[in-house]
XYZ file of C-alpha atoms in Angstrom:
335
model
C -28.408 64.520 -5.704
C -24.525 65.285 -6.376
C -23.689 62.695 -4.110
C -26.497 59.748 -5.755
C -24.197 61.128 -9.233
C -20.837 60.328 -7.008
C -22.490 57.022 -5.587
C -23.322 55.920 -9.344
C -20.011 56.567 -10.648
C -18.388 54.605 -8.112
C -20.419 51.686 -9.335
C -20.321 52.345 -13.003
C -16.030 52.665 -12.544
C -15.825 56.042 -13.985
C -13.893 57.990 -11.992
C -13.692 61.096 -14.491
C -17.540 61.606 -13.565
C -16.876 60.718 -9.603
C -13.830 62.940 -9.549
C -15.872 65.800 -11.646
C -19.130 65.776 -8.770
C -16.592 65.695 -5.968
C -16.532 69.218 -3.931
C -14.213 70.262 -0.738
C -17.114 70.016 1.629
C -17.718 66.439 1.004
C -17.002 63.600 3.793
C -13.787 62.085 4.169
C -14.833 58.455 2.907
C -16.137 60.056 -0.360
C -12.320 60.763 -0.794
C -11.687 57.161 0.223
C -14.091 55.953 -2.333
C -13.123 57.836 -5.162
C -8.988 57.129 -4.217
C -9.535 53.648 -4.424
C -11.628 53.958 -7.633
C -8.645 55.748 -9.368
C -5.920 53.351 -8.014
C -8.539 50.644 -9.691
C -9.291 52.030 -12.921
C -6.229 54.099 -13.498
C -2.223 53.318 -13.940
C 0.680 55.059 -14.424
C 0.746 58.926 -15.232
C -2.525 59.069 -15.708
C -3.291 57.514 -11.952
C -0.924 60.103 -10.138
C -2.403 63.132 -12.194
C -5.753 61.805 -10.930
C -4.590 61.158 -7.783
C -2.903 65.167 -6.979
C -6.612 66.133 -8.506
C -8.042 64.155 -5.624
C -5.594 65.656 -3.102
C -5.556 69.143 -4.247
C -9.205 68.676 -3.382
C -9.004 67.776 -0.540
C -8.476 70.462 2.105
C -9.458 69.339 5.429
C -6.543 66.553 7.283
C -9.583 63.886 7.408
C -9.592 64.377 4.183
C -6.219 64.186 2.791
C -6.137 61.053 5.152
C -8.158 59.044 3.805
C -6.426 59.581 0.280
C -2.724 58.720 1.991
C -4.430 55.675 3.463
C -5.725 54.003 0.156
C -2.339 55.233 -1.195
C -0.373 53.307 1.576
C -2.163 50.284 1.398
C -2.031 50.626 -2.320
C 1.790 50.536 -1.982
C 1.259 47.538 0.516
C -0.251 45.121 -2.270
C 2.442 46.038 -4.589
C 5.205 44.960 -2.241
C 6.269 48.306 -1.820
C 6.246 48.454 2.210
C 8.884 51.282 2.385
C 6.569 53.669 0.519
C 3.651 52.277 2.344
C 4.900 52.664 5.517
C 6.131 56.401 5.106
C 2.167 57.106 3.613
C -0.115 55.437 5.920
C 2.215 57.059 9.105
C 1.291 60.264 7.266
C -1.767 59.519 7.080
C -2.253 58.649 10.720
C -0.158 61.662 11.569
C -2.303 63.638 9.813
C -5.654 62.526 11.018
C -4.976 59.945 14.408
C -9.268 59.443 14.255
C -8.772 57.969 10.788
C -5.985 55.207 12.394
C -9.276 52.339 12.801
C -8.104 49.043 14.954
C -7.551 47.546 10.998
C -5.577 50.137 9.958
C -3.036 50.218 12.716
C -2.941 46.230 12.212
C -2.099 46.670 8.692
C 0.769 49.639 9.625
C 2.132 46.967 11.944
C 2.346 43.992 9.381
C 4.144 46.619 7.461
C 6.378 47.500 10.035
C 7.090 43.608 11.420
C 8.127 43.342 7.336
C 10.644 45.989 7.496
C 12.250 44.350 10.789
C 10.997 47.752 12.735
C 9.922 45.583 15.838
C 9.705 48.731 17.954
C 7.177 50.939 16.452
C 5.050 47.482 15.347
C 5.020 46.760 18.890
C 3.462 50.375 19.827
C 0.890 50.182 16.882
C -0.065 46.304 17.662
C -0.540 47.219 21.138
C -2.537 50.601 20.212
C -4.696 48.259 17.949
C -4.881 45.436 20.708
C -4.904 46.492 24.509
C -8.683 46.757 24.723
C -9.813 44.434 22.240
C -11.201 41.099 24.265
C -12.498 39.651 21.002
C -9.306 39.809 19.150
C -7.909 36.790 17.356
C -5.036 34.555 18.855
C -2.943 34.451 15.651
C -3.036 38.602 15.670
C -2.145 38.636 19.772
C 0.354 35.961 18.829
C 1.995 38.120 16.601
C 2.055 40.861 18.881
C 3.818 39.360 21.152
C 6.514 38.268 19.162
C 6.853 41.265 17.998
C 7.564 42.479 21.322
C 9.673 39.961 22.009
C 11.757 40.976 18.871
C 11.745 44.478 20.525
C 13.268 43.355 23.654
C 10.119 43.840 25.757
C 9.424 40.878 27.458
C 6.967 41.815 29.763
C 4.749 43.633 27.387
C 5.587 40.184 25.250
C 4.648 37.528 27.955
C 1.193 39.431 28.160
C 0.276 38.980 24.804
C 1.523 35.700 24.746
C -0.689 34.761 28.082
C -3.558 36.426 26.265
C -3.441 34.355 23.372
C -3.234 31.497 25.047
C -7.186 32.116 26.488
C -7.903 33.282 22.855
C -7.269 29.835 21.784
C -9.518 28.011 24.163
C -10.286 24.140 22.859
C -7.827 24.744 20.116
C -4.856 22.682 22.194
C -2.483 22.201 19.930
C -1.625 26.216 19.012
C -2.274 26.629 22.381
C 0.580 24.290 24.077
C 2.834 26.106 20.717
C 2.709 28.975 22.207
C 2.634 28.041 25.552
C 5.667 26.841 25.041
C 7.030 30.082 23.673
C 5.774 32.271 27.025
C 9.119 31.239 29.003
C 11.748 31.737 26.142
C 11.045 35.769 26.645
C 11.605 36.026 30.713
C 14.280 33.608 31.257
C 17.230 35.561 32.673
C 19.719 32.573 32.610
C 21.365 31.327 29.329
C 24.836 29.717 27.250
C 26.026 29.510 24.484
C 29.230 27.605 22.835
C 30.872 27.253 19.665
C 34.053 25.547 17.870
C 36.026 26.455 15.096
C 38.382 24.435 12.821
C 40.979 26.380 11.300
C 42.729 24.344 8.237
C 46.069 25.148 6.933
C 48.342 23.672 4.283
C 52.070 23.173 4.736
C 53.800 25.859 2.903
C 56.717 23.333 1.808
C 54.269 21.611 -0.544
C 53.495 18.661 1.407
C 49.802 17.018 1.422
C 49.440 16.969 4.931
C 47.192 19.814 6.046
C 47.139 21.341 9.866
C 45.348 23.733 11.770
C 43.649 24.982 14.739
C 40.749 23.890 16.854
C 39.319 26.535 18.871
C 36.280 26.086 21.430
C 34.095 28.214 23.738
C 31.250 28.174 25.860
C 29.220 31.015 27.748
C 26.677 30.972 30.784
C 25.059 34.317 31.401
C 22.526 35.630 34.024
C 20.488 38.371 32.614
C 20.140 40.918 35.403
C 17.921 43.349 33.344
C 16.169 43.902 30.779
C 13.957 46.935 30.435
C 12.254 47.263 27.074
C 15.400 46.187 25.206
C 18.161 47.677 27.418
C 19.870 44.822 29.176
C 22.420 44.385 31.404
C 24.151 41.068 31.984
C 27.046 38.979 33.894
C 28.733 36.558 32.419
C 31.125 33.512 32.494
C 33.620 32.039 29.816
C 36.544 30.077 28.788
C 37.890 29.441 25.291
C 40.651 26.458 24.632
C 42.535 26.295 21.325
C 44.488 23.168 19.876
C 46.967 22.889 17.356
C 47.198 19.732 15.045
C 50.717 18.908 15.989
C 50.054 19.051 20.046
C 46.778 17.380 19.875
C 48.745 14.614 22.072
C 49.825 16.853 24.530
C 46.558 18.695 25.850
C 45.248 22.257 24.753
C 47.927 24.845 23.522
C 46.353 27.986 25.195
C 43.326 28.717 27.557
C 41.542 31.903 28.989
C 38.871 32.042 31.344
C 36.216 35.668 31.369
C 34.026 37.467 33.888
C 32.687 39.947 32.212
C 29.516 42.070 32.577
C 27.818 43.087 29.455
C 25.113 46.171 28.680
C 23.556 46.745 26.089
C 22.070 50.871 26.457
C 19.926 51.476 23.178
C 16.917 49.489 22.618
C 16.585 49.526 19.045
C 20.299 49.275 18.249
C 23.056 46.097 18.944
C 25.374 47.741 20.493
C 27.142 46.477 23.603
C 29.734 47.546 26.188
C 31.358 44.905 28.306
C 33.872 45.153 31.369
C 35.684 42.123 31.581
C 38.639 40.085 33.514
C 40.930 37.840 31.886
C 42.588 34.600 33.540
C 45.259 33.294 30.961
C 47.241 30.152 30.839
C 50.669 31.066 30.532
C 50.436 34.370 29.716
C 49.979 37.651 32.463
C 46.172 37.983 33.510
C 44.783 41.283 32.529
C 41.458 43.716 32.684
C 39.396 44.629 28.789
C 36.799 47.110 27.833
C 35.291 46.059 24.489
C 32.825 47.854 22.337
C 30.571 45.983 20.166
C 27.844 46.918 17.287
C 26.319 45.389 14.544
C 23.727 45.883 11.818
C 21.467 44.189 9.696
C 18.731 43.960 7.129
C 16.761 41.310 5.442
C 17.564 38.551 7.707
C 13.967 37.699 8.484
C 11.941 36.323 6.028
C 9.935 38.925 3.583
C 6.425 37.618 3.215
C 6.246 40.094 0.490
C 8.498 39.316 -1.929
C 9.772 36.467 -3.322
C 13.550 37.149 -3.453
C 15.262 40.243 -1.479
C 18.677 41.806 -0.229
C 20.482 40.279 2.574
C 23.400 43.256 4.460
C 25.366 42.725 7.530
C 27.927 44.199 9.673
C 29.629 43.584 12.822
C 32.686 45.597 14.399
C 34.177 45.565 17.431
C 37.064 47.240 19.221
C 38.364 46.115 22.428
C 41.548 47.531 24.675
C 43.442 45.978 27.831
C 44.118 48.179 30.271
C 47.137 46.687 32.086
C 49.025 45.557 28.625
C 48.039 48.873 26.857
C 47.136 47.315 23.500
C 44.046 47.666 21.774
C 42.797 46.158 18.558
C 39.326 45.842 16.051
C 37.960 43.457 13.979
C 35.661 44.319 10.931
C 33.034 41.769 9.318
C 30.851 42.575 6.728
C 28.498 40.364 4.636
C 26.224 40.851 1.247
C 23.972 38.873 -0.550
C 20.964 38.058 -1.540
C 17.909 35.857 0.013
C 15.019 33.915 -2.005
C 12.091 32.439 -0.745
């Protein structure tokens, strides 16, 4: 009878009634259900008084799970994913039997939006190991996700299985397809060139500078879940404007090997030897790290903060000098 007076509220929206027929013996979704119908029907002060009510009730963990879950995905709709994220872990913390296949999904949409590839790569593949029915887009997901989390085994797996997912649907199919070789290959360069412009400081229009270019080929000896070790091979050439007749002013070429020890953090060691034209060849130890947030797109919000930070601090050994170099950026990203 109470719980045909609890069912009734729900439908009617009145949550003072629901709340007033709701005991501490009563099932977990009954919690659920009445949560939800405060989030829906209340706001402000009034919604969190209702909502400690609700938890105060609640005394078993299934219980005060269910109430963190409707709060987290609550939080979740309102762009909040911080908030969300730190309630539904609670939630799942509190009560694991509570975390359905959906509800790890969502916690890893939250996660992939707060650039914490690592943990949604554990709750995608909690959600998803078992699951032969589950959708290509999802498994596609997953496995960038664990391809953002430097695991590119775990990553070529999903990858593989959403290729079947797709079947007759070709075209996604060959897209991703095409994406399944990106995460193993161990062999890789990359260049760049810089212009540096300068004015003459006598006043005079002409304006000189420096040309500066680079190129890198690495082999990628290993990479286990995001810890990486590499070798690699580079020169840089720089030009001035007035000897741009007479062939490049300076030139260094690098064998270096680079690792990388912490999977969920940039930072990089690197042994290298230096060949330099016209100057003594010599041996380096640099130390690399950077950091940053709201470089990927937010699919929550329309407009969010953009931080980033590089340093790096190198010394050679036979000259005995060592040096850094800062860079830090701020700003702000719309969509």
């Amino acid at each position: 009878m109470r719980l045909s007076l609890i069912n009734i509220s729900i439908r009617l929206k009145d949550a003072d009634r629901a709340l007033k027929h709701l005991t501490v013996r009563d099932d977990p979704k009954v919690f659920y259900g009445i949560a939800q119908l405060i989030l829906n029907t209340k706001s402000g002060d009034e919604s969190r008084r209702y909502i400690e009510k609700i938890f105060n009730l609640a005394q078993s963990n299934p219980q005060k799970a269910e109430v963190l879950w409707v709060l987290g995905e609550h939080e979740k709709t309102l762009g909040n994913v911080e908030t969300a994220a730190k309630l539904m872990s609670e939630a799942r913390s509190a009560c694991p039997q509570s975390a359905t296949q959906y509800r790890l999904l969502s916690l890893a949409y939250v996660f992939v939006n707060l650039g914490d590839y690592q943990e949604a790569a554990k709750l995608f593949d909690e959600a998803l190991s078992n699951d032969d029915t589950a959708s290509p887009d999802v498994l596609a997901d997953a496995a960038y996700a664990f391809k953002r989390a430097g695991n590119n085994r775990k990553s070529m797996e999903y990858f593989t299985r959403s290729i079947k997912a797709y079947g007759s649907r070709s075209e996604d199919a060959a897209d991703i397809r095409s994406k399944i070789y990106s995460p193993g290959t161990p062999i890789g360069t990359r260049g760049r060139i810089l212009l540096f412009l300068s004015r003459s400081g006598s006043g005079e229009s002409n304006i000189g500078g420096k040309t500066h270019r680079g190129q890198e080929i690495y082999y990628q000896m290993i990479n286990d879940n995001g810890q990486k070790l590499s070798l690699y091979l580079s020169y840089g050439l720089t030009l001035s404007a007035e000897n741009d007749d007479e062939g490049w002013d300076t030139g260094m070429y690098v064998l270096g090997l680079r690792y990388k020890p912490i999977s969920d953090a940039n930072l990089s060691i690197a042994l290298e030897r230096h060949w330099k034209q016209d100057e003594p060849n010599d041996w380096q130890m640099r130390m690399g790290y950077s950091w940053d947030k709201g470089s990927d797109l937010n699919v929550v919000d329309s407009s969010w903060d953009y931080l980033f930070y590089y340093g790096e601090v190198a010394h050679l050994l036979d000259a005995g000098r060592t040096f850094a170099v800062v860079e830090s950026r701020i700003g702000r990203s719309t969509r």
